[in-house]
Short mmCIF file of N, CA and C in Angstrom, two decimals:
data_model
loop_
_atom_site.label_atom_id
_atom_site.label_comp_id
_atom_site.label_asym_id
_atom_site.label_seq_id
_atom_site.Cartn_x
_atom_site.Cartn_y
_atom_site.Cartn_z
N UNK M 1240 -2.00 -12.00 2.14
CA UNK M 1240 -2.79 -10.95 2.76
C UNK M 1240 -2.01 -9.65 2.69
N UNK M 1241 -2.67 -8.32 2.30
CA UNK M 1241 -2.16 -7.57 2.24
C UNK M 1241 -3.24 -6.22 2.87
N UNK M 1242 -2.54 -5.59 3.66
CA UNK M 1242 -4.08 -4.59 4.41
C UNK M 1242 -3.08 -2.96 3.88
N UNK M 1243 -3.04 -2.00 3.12
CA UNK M 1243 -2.86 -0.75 3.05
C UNK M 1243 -3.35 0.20 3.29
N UNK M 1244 -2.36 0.89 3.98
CA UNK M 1244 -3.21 2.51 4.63
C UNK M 1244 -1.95 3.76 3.63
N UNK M 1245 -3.17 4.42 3.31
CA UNK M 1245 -2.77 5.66 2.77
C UNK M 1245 -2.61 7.13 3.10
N UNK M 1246 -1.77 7.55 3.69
CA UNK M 1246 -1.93 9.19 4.36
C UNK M 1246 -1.44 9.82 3.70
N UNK M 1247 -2.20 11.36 3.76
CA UNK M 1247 -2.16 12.22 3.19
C UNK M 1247 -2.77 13.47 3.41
N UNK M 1248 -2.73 14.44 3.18
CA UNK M 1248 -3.52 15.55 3.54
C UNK M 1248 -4.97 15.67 2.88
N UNK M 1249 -6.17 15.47 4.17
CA UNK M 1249 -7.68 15.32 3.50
C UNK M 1249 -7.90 15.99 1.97
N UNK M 1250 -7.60 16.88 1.83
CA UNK M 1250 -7.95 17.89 0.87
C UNK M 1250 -7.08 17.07 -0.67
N UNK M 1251 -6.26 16.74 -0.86
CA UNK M 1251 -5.83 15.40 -1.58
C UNK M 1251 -6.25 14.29 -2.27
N UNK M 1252 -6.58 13.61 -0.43
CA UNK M 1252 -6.83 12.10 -0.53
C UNK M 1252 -8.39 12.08 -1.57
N UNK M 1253 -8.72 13.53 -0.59
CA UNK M 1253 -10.38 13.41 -1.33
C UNK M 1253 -10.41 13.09 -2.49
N UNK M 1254 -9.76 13.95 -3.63
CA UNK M 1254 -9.61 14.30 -4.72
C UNK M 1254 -9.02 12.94 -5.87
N UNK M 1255 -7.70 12.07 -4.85
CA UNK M 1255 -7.64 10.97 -5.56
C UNK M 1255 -7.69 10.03 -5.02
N UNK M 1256 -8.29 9.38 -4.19
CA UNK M 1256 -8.58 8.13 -3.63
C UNK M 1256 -8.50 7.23 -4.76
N UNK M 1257 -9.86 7.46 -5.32
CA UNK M 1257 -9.87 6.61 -6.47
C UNK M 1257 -9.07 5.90 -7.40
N UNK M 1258 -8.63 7.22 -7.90
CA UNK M 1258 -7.19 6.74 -8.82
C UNK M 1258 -6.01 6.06 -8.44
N UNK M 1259 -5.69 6.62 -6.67
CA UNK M 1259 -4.83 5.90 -5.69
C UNK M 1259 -4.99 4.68 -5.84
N UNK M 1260 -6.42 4.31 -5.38
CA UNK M 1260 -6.76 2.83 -4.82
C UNK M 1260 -6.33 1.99 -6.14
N UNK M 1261 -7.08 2.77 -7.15
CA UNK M 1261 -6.78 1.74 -8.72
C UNK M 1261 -5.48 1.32 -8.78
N UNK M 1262 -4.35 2.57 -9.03
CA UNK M 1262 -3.23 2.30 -8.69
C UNK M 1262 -2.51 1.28 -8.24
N UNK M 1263 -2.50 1.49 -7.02
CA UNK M 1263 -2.10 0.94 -5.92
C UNK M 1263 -2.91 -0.77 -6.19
N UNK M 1264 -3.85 -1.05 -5.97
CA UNK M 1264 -4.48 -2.29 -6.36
C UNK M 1264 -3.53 -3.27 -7.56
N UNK M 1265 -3.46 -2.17 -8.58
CA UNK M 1265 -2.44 -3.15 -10.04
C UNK M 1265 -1.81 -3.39 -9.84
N UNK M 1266 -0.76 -2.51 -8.94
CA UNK M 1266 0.37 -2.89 -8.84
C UNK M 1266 0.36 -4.40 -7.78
N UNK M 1267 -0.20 -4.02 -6.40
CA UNK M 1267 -0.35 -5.31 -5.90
C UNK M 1267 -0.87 -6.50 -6.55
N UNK M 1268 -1.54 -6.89 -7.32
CA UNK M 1268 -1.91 -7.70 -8.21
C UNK M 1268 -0.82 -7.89 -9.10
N UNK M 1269 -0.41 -7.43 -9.65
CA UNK M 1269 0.80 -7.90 -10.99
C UNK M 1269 1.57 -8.08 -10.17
N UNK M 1270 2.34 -7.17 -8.77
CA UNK M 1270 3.28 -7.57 -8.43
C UNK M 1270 3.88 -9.13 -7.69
N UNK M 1271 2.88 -9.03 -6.88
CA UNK M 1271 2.58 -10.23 -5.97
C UNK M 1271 1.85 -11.12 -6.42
N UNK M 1272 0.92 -10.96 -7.48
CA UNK M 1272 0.17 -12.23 -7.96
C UNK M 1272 -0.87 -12.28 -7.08
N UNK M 1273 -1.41 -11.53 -6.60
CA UNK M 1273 -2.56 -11.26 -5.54
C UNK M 1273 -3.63 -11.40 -6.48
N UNK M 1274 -5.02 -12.16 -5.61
CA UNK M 1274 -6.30 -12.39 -6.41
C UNK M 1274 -6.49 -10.69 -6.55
N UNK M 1275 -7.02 -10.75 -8.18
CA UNK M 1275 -7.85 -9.03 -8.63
C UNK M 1275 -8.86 -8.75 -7.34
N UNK M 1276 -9.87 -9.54 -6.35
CA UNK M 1276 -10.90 -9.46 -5.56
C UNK M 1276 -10.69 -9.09 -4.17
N UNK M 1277 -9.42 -9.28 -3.83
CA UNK M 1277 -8.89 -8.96 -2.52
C UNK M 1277 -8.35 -7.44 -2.76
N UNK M 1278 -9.19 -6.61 -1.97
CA UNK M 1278 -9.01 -4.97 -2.27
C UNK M 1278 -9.16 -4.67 -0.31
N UNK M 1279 -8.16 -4.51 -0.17
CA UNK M 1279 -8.09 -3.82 1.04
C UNK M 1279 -7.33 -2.39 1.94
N UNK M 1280 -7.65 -1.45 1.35
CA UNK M 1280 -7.15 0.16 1.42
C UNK M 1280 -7.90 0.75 2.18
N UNK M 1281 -7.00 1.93 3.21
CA UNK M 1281 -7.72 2.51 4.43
C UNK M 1281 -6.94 3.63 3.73
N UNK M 1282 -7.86 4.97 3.44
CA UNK M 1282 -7.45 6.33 3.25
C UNK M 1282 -7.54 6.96 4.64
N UNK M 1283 -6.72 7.69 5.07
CA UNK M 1283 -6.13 8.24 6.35
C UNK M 1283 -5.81 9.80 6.05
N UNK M 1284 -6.61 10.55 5.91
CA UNK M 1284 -6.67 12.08 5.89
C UNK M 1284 -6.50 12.82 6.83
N UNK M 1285 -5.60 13.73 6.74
CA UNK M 1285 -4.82 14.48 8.10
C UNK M 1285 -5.28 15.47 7.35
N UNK M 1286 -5.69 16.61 8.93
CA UNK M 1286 -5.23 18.33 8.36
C UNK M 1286 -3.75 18.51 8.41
N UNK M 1287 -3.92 19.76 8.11
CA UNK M 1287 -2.12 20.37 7.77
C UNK M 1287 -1.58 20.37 8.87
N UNK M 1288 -1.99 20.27 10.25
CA UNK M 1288 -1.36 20.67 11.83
C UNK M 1288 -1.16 19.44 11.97
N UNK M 1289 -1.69 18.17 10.95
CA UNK M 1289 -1.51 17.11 12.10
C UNK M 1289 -0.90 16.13 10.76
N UNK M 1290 -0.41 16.59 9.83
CA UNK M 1290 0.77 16.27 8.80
C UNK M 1290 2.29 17.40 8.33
N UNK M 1291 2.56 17.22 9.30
CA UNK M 1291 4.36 17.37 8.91
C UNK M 1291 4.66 17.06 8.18
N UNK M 1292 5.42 17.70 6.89
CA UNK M 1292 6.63 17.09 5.96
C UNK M 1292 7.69 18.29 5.39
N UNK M 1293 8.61 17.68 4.74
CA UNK M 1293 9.55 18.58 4.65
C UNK M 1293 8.97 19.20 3.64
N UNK M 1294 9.73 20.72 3.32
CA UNK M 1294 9.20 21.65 2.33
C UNK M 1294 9.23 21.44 0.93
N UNK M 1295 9.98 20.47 0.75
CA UNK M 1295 10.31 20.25 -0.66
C UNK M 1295 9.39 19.26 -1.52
N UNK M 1296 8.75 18.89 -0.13
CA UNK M 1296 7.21 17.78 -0.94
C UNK M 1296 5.94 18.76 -1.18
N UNK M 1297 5.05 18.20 -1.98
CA UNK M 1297 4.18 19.14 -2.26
C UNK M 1297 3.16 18.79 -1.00
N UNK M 1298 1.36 19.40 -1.95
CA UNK M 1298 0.12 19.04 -1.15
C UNK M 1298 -0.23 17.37 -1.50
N UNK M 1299 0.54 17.03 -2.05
CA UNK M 1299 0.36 15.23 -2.91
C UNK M 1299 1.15 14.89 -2.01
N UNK M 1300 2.18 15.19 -1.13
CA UNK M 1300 2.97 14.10 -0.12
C UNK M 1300 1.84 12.80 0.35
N UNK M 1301 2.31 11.79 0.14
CA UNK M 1301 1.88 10.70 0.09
C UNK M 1301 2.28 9.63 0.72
N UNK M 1302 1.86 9.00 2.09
CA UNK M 1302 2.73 8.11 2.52
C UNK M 1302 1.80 6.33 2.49
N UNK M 1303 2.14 5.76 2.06
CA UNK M 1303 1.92 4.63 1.52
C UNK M 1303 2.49 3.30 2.46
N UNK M 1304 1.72 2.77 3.58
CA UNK M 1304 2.04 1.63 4.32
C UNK M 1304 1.56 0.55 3.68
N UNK M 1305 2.52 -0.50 3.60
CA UNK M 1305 1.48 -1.92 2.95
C UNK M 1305 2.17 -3.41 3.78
N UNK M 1306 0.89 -4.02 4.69
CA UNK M 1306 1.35 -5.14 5.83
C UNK M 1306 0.71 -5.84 5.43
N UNK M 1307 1.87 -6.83 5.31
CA UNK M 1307 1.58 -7.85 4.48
C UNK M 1307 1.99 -9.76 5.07
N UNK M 1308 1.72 -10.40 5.18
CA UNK M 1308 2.37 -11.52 5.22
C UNK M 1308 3.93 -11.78 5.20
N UNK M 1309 4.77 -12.31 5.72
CA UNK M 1309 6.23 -12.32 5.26
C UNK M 1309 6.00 -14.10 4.03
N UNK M 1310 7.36 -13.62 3.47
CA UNK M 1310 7.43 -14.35 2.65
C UNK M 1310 7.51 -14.19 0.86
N UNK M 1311 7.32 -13.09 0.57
CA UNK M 1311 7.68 -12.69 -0.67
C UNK M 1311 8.89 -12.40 -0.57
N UNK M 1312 9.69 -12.70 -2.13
CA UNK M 1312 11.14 -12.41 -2.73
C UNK M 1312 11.20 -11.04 -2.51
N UNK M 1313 12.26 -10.73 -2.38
CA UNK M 1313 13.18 -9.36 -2.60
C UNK M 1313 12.74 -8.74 -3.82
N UNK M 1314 12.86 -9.54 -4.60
CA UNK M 1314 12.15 -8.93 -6.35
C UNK M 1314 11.17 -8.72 -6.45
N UNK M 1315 10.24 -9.55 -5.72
CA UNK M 1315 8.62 -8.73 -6.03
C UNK M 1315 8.45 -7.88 -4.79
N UNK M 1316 9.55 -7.49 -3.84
CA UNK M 1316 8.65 -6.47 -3.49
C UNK M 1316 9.55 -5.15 -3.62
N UNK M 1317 10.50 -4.70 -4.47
CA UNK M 1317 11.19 -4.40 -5.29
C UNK M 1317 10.36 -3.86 -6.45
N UNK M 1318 9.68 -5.24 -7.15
CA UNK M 1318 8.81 -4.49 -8.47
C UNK M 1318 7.63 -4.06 -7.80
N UNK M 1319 7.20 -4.08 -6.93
CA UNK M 1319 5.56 -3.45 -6.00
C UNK M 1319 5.99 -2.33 -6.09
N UNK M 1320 7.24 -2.02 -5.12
CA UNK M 1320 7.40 -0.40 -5.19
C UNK M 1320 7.87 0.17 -7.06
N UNK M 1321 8.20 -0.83 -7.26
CA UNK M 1321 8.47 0.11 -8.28
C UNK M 1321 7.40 0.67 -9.26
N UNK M 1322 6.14 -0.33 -9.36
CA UNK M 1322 4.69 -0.06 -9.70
C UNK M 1322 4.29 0.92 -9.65
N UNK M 1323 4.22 0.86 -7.70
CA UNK M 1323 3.04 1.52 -7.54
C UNK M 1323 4.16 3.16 -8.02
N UNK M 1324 5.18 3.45 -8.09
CA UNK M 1324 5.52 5.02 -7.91
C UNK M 1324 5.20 4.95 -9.30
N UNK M 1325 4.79 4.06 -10.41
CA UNK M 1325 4.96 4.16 -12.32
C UNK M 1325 3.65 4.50 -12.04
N UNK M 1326 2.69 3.89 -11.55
CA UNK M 1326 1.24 3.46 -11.55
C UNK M 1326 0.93 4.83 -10.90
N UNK M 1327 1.09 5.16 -9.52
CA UNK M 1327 0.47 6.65 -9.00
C UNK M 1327 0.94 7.56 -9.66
N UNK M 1328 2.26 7.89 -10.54
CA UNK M 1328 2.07 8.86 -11.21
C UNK M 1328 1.67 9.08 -12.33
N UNK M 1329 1.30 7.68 -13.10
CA UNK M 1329 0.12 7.84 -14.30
C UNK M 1329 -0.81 7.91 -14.10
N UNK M 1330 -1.79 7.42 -13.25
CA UNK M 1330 -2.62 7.57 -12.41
C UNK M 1330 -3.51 8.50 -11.70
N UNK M 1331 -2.85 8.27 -10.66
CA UNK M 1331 -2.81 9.56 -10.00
C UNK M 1331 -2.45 11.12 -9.69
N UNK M 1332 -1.48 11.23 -10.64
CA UNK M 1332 -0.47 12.22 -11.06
C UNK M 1332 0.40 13.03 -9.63
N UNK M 1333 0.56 12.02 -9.27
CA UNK M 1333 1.48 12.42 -7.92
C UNK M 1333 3.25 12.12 -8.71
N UNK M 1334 3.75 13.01 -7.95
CA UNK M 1334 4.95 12.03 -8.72
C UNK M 1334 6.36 11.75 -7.80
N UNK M 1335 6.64 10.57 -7.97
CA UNK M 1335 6.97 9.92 -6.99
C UNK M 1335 8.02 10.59 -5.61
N UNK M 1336 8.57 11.49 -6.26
CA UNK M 1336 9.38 12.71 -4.74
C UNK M 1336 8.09 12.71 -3.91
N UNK M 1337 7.10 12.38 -3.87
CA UNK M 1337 6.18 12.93 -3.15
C UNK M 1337 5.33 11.62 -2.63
N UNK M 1338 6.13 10.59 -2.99
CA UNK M 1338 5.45 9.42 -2.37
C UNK M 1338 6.86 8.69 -1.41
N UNK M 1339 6.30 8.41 -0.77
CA UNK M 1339 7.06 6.84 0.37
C UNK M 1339 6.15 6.07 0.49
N UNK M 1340 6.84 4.73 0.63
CA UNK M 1340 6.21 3.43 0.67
C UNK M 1340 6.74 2.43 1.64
N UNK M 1341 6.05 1.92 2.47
CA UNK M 1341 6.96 0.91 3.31
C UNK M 1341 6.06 -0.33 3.34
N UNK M 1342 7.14 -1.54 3.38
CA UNK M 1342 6.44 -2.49 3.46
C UNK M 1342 6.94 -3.23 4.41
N UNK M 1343 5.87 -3.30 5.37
CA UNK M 1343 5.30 -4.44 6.90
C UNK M 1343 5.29 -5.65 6.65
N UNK M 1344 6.24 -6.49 6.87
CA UNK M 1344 6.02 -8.27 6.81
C UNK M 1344 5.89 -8.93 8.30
N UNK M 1345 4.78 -9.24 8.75
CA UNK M 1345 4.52 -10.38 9.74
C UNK M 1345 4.37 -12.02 9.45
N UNK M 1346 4.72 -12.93 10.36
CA UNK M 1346 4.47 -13.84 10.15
C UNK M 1346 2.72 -14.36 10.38
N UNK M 1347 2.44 -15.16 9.27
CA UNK M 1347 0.83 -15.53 9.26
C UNK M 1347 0.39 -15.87 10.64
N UNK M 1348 1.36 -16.34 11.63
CA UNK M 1348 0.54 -16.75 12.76
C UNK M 1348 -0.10 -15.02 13.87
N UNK M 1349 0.63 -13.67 13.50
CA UNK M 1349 0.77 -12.82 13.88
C UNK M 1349 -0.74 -11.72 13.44
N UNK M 1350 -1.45 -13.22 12.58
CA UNK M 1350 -2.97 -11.99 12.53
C UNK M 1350 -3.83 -12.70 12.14
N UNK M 1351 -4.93 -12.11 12.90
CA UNK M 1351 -6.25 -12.86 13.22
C UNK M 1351 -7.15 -12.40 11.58
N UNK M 1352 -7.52 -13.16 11.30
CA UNK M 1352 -8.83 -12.96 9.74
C UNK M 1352 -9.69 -14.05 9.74
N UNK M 1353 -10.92 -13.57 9.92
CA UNK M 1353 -12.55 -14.17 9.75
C UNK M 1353 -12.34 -15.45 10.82
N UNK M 1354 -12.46 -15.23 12.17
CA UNK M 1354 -12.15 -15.84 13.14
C UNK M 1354 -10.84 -17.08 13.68
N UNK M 1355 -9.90 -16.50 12.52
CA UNK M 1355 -8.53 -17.83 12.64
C UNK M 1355 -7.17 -17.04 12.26
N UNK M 1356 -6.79 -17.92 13.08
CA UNK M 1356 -5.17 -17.09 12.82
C UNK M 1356 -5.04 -17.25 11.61
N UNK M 1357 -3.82 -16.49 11.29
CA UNK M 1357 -3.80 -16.18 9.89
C UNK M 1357 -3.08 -17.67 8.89
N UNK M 1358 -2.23 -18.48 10.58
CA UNK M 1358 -1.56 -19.42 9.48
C UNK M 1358 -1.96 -20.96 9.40
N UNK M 1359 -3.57 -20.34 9.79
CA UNK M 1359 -4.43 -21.97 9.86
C UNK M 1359 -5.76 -21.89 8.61
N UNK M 1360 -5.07 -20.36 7.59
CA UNK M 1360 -6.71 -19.88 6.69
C UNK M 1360 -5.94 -20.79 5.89
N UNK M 1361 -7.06 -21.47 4.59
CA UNK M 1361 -6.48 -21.54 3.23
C UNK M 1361 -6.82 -20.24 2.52
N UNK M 1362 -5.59 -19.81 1.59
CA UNK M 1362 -5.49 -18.49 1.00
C UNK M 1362 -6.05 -18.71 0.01
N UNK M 1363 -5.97 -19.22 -0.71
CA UNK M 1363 -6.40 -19.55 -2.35
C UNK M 1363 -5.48 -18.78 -3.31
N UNK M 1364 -4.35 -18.18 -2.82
CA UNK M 1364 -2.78 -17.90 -3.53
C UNK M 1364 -2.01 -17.77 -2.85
N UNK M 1365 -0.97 -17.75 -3.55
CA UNK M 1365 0.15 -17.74 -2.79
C UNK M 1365 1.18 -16.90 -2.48
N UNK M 1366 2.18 -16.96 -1.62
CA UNK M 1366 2.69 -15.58 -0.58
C UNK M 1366 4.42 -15.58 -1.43
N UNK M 1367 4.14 -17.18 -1.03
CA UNK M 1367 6.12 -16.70 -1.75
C UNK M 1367 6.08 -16.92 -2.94
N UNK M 1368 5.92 -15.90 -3.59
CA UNK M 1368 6.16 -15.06 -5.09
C UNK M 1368 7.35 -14.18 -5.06
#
Protein backbone atom coordinates (compact mmCIF):
# COMPACT_ATOMS: atom_id res chain seq x y z
CA UNK A 1 0.00 0.00 0.00
CA UNK A 2 1.16 3.15 -0.89
CA UNK A 3 -1.11 6.59 -0.40
CA UNK A 4 0.99 9.98 -1.87
CA UNK A 5 0.40 13.53 -1.30
CA UNK A 6 1.92 16.15 -3.39
CA UNK A 7 2.44 19.94 -2.36
CA UNK A 8 3.05 22.61 -4.11
CA UNK A 9 2.06 25.95 -5.06
CA UNK A 10 -1.72 25.79 -6.80
CA UNK A 11 -0.60 27.68 -9.76
CA UNK A 12 2.02 24.65 -10.53
CA UNK A 13 0.31 21.70 -9.34
CA UNK A 14 -2.43 22.86 -11.82
CA UNK A 15 -0.26 22.91 -14.66
CA UNK A 16 1.49 19.44 -13.90
CA UNK A 17 -0.47 17.16 -12.00
CA UNK A 18 -0.66 15.03 -14.74
CA UNK A 19 2.73 14.56 -15.71
CA UNK A 20 3.51 14.43 -11.78
CA UNK A 21 1.06 11.68 -11.20
CA UNK A 22 2.49 9.72 -14.43
CA UNK A 23 5.77 10.21 -13.02
CA UNK A 24 5.51 9.51 -9.82
CA UNK A 25 3.16 6.31 -10.55
CA UNK A 26 6.41 4.57 -12.76
CA UNK A 27 8.50 5.05 -10.57
CA UNK A 28 6.38 3.41 -7.78
CA UNK A 29 5.62 0.58 -9.99
CA UNK A 30 9.19 -0.32 -11.26
CA UNK A 31 10.43 0.56 -8.03
CA UNK A 32 8.49 -1.44 -5.60
CA UNK A 33 6.89 -3.81 -7.96
CA UNK A 34 3.54 -2.25 -7.18
CA UNK A 35 0.37 -3.49 -9.28
CA UNK A 36 0.25 -0.71 -12.59
CA UNK A 37 -3.80 -0.35 -11.08
CA UNK A 38 -3.16 0.80 -7.65
CA UNK A 39 -2.91 4.74 -8.30
CA UNK A 40 -3.29 6.62 -5.22
CA UNK A 41 -2.14 10.56 -5.30
CA UNK A 42 -3.61 13.56 -3.36
CA UNK A 43 -2.45 16.99 -5.08
CA UNK A 44 -2.29 19.56 -2.18
CA UNK A 45 -2.15 23.19 -3.60
CA UNK A 46 -1.09 26.01 -1.35
CA UNK A 47 -1.13 29.82 -2.10
CA UNK A 48 2.16 31.60 -1.72
CA UNK A 49 1.23 32.84 2.12
CA UNK A 50 0.58 29.44 3.03
CA UNK A 51 3.89 27.81 1.24
CA UNK A 52 7.23 28.84 2.64
CA UNK A 53 10.45 27.83 1.04
CA UNK A 54 13.80 28.92 0.81
CA UNK A 55 14.78 31.37 -2.02
CA UNK A 56 16.84 29.29 -3.91
CA UNK A 57 13.86 26.88 -4.95
CA UNK A 58 11.81 27.94 -7.67
CA UNK A 59 7.66 28.18 -8.39
CA UNK A 60 8.16 24.07 -9.06
CA UNK A 61 9.26 23.57 -5.26
CA UNK A 62 7.80 20.33 -4.83
CA UNK A 63 7.29 18.37 -1.79
CA UNK A 64 6.56 14.77 -2.31
CA UNK A 65 5.19 12.50 0.83
CA UNK A 66 4.82 8.74 0.11
CA UNK A 67 3.17 6.29 3.26
CA UNK A 68 3.62 3.33 2.73
CA UNK A 69 3.61 -0.07 4.46
CA UNK A 70 7.01 -0.91 6.29
CA UNK A 71 8.91 -3.51 4.91
CA UNK A 72 10.68 -2.68 1.74
CA UNK A 73 14.69 -2.96 1.32
CA UNK A 74 16.83 0.00 1.67
CA UNK A 75 17.47 -0.44 -2.17
CA UNK A 76 14.17 -0.11 -3.42
CA UNK A 77 13.42 2.69 -1.62
CA UNK A 78 16.69 4.22 -2.57
CA UNK A 79 15.82 3.44 -6.36
CA UNK A 80 11.99 5.08 -5.76
CA UNK A 81 13.67 8.21 -4.90
CA UNK A 82 15.95 7.97 -7.28
CA UNK A 83 13.08 7.53 -10.09
CA UNK A 84 10.89 9.60 -9.20
CA UNK A 85 13.69 12.88 -9.20
CA UNK A 86 14.88 11.01 -13.16
CA UNK A 87 11.11 10.58 -13.90
CA UNK A 88 9.75 14.29 -12.63
CA UNK A 89 12.34 15.90 -14.36
CA UNK A 90 11.72 14.21 -17.70
CA UNK A 91 8.43 14.44 -17.13
CA UNK A 92 7.51 16.95 -15.49
CA UNK A 93 10.37 19.24 -15.99
CA UNK A 94 10.88 20.13 -12.43
CA UNK A 95 14.31 19.51 -11.59
CA UNK A 96 15.20 17.83 -8.78
CA UNK A 97 16.79 21.02 -6.35
CA UNK A 98 13.26 21.67 -6.34
CA UNK A 99 11.88 18.45 -5.24
CA UNK A 100 11.94 16.56 -1.61
CA UNK A 101 10.65 13.33 -1.01
CA UNK A 102 9.98 11.48 2.16
CA UNK A 103 9.05 8.22 2.77
CA UNK A 104 6.40 7.15 5.73
CA UNK A 105 6.64 3.39 6.73
CA UNK A 106 3.85 2.06 9.12
CA UNK A 107 3.24 -1.21 10.18
CA UNK A 108 0.12 -2.99 8.20
CA UNK A 109 -1.71 -3.36 11.42
CA UNK A 110 -1.50 0.72 11.71
CA UNK A 111 -4.25 1.28 8.77
CA UNK A 112 -7.61 0.66 8.17
CA UNK A 113 -8.55 -0.21 4.02
CA UNK A 114 -12.06 -1.31 2.72
CA UNK A 115 -13.26 -2.16 6.23
CA UNK A 116 -10.01 -4.27 7.71
CA UNK A 117 -6.95 -3.56 9.14
CA UNK A 118 -4.41 -3.39 6.94
CA UNK A 119 -2.59 -6.68 8.19
CA UNK A 120 -5.64 -9.02 7.84
CA UNK A 121 -6.18 -7.69 3.65
CA UNK A 122 -4.76 -10.11 1.03
CA UNK A 123 -2.61 -7.70 -1.15
CA UNK A 124 -2.19 -9.49 -4.27
CA UNK A 125 1.76 -8.23 -4.13
CA UNK A 126 4.14 -7.96 -2.28
CA UNK A 127 5.79 -5.38 0.31
CA UNK A 128 9.25 -6.80 0.95
CA UNK A 129 10.82 -6.00 -2.32
Amino acid sequence: MAQIKIYGLKSSLAEKSSSLSSAIHSAVVEALAYPPDKKFHRFIGLDKSDFLFPSDRSENYTIIEISMFEGRSIEAKKALIRLLFANIAREAEIDPHNIEITIIETPKQNWGIRGMCGDELALGYKVNV
